[in-house]
Amino acid sequence: AYYLRYMKIRELVKCMEYLPNYDYPEIPPLYEQAILFHQARHPEESPNLSGEHVSEKTKRLAATYQKDLAAYMTPRGVNRRAAREGLAEKYAGTFFYYSSFGPMTFGKAFGWDRRGAGASK
């Protein structure tokens, strides 16, 4: 969780070689998303997933997210405010959304705010 929260994705990917030491039936979805994020930015690196693979479901989610995000492109780049609001309902609990819009968006997906878990206004 630390590596995800603080965007230390290279370190998270390196830890995937230890996956067999745990009883995961598959790579957790947020980890899969982070792996795809890393592979997109570092295609020259081949992560050791200890014989596991990123699921087709997560690959489809990544492709759909990219397509939906592209809808917010302008000549000056992504309209971040509109994209953040428009993509939140479908993607707020994903690493793809978090990596695009920052750590506070990840917490808000789970009902947290800047003052901590479960804080109210």
CSV table of C-alpha atoms in Angstrom, one decimal:
chain,number,residue,atom,x,y,z
A,1,ALA,CA,0.0,0.0,0.0
A,2,TYR,CA,2.9,2.4,0.8
A,3,TYR,CA,4.3,2.0,-2.7
A,4,LEU,CA,1.0,2.7,-4.3
A,5,ARG,CA,0.2,5.7,-2.0
A,6,TYR,CA,3.5,7.4,-2.6
A,7,MET,CA,3.8,6.4,-6.3
A,8,LYS,CA,6.9,4.3,-5.8
A,9,ILE,CA,5.8,2.0,-8.6
A,10,ARG,CA,9.2,0.8,-9.7
A,11,GLU,CA,9.7,-0.5,-6.1
A,12,LEU,CA,6.2,-2.2,-6.1
A,13,VAL,CA,7.0,-3.9,-9.4
A,14,LYS,CA,10.3,-5.2,-8.0
A,15,CYS,CA,8.3,-6.7,-5.1
A,16,MET,CA,6.2,-8.8,-7.5
A,17,GLU,CA,8.9,-11.5,-7.6
A,18,TYR,CA,7.9,-12.2,-3.9
A,19,LEU,CA,4.2,-12.7,-4.8
A,20,PRO,CA,4.5,-16.6,-4.4
A,21,ASN,CA,5.4,-16.0,-0.7
A,22,TYR,CA,1.8,-14.8,-0.1
A,23,ASP,CA,-1.5,-16.6,-0.6
A,24,TYR,CA,-2.9,-14.4,-3.3
A,25,PRO,CA,-4.8,-16.4,-5.9
A,26,GLU,CA,-3.9,-13.7,-8.4
A,27,ILE,CA,-2.2,-10.3,-8.5
A,28,PRO,CA,-4.4,-7.8,-6.7
A,29,PRO,CA,-6.2,-5.5,-9.1
A,30,LEU,CA,-4.6,-2.2,-7.9
A,31,TYR,CA,-1.2,-3.9,-8.2
A,32,GLU,CA,-2.1,-5.0,-11.8
A,33,GLN,CA,-3.0,-1.5,-12.6
A,34,ALA,CA,0.2,-0.1,-11.2
A,35,ILE,CA,2.2,-2.7,-13.2
A,36,LEU,CA,0.5,-1.6,-16.4
A,37,PHE,CA,1.1,2.0,-15.5
A,38,HIS,CA,4.8,1.2,-15.0
A,39,GLN,CA,5.1,-0.8,-18.2
A,40,ALA,CA,3.6,2.0,-20.3
A,41,ARG,CA,6.2,4.4,-19.0
A,42,HIS,CA,9.1,1.9,-19.0
A,43,PRO,CA,8.6,-0.5,-21.8
A,44,GLU,CA,12.2,-1.5,-21.8
A,45,GLU,CA,11.8,-3.0,-18.3
A,46,SER,CA,10.3,-6.5,-18.0
A,47,PRO,CA,8.9,-7.1,-14.5
A,48,ASN,CA,9.3,-10.5,-12.8
A,49,LEU,CA,5.7,-11.4,-12.0
A,50,SER,CA,6.7,-14.9,-10.8
A,51,GLY,CA,4.7,-16.6,-13.4
A,52,GLU,CA,1.6,-14.5,-12.8
A,53,HIS,CA,0.2,-12.2,-15.4
A,54,VAL,CA,-2.0,-9.1,-15.5
A,55,SER,CA,-5.5,-10.1,-16.1
A,56,GLU,CA,-7.4,-9.4,-19.4
A,57,LYS,CA,-10.0,-7.6,-17.3
A,58,THR,CA,-7.4,-5.1,-16.0
A,59,LYS,CA,-5.9,-4.7,-19.5
A,60,ARG,CA,-9.4,-3.8,-20.8
A,61,LEU,CA,-9.9,-1.4,-17.9
A,62,ALA,CA,-6.6,0.3,-18.8
A,63,ALA,CA,-7.6,0.6,-22.5
A,64,THR,CA,-11.1,2.0,-21.6
A,65,TYR,CA,-9.6,4.5,-19.2
A,66,GLN,CA,-7.2,5.8,-21.8
A,67,LYS,CA,-10.0,6.1,-24.3
A,68,ASP,CA,-12.3,7.9,-21.9
A,69,LEU,CA,-9.4,10.2,-20.7
A,70,ALA,CA,-8.6,11.0,-24.4
A,71,ALA,CA,-12.2,12.4,-24.7
A,72,TYR,CA,-11.0,15.3,-22.4
A,73,MET,CA,-8.0,16.3,-24.6
A,74,THR,CA,-7.9,19.8,-25.8
A,75,PRO,CA,-5.2,21.5,-28.0
A,76,ARG,CA,-3.6,22.5,-24.7
A,77,GLY,CA,-3.6,19.0,-23.2
A,78,VAL,CA,-6.1,17.3,-20.9
A,79,ASN,CA,-8.8,19.4,-19.4
A,80,ARG,CA,-8.0,18.1,-15.9
A,81,ARG,CA,-10.9,19.6,-14.0
A,82,ALA,CA,-13.5,18.2,-16.5
A,83,ALA,CA,-11.7,14.9,-16.7
A,84,ARG,CA,-11.4,14.5,-12.9
A,85,GLU,CA,-15.1,15.1,-12.5
A,86,GLY,CA,-16.2,13.2,-15.5
A,87,LEU,CA,-14.2,10.1,-14.9
A,88,ALA,CA,-14.7,9.9,-11.1
A,89,GLU,CA,-17.8,7.9,-11.0
A,90,LYS,CA,-16.4,5.1,-13.2
A,91,TYR,CA,-12.7,5.2,-12.2
A,92,ALA,CA,-12.2,6.9,-8.8
A,93,GLY,CA,-11.2,3.6,-7.0
A,94,THR,CA,-8.6,2.7,-9.6
A,95,PHE,CA,-4.9,3.3,-9.7
A,96,PHE,CA,-5.3,4.8,-13.2
A,97,TYR,CA,-7.5,7.6,-11.8
A,98,TYR,CA,-5.2,8.1,-8.8
A,99,SER,CA,-2.1,8.4,-11.0
A,100,SER,CA,-3.8,11.0,-13.2
A,101,PHE,CA,-5.3,13.2,-10.5
A,102,GLY,CA,-3.3,12.7,-7.3
A,103,PRO,CA,-3.5,11.1,-3.9
A,104,MET,CA,-6.4,13.1,-2.6
A,105,THR,CA,-8.6,11.6,-5.3
A,106,PHE,CA,-7.8,8.1,-4.1
A,107,GLY,CA,-8.8,8.8,-0.5
A,108,LYS,CA,-12.0,10.5,-1.6
A,109,ALA,CA,-13.0,7.4,-3.5
A,110,PHE,CA,-13.1,5.6,-0.1
A,111,GLY,CA,-14.8,8.5,1.8
A,112,TRP,CA,-11.6,10.0,3.3
A,113,ASP,CA,-10.6,13.6,3.2
A,114,ARG,CA,-7.5,15.6,4.0
A,115,ARG,CA,-8.0,15.2,7.8
A,116,GLY,CA,-7.8,11.4,7.6
A,117,ALA,CA,-10.0,8.4,7.3
A,118,GLY,CA,-13.6,9.0,7.9
A,119,ALA,CA,-13.2,12.6,8.8
A,120,SER,CA,-16.2,14.8,8.5
A,121,LYS,CA,-16.5,18.4,7.5
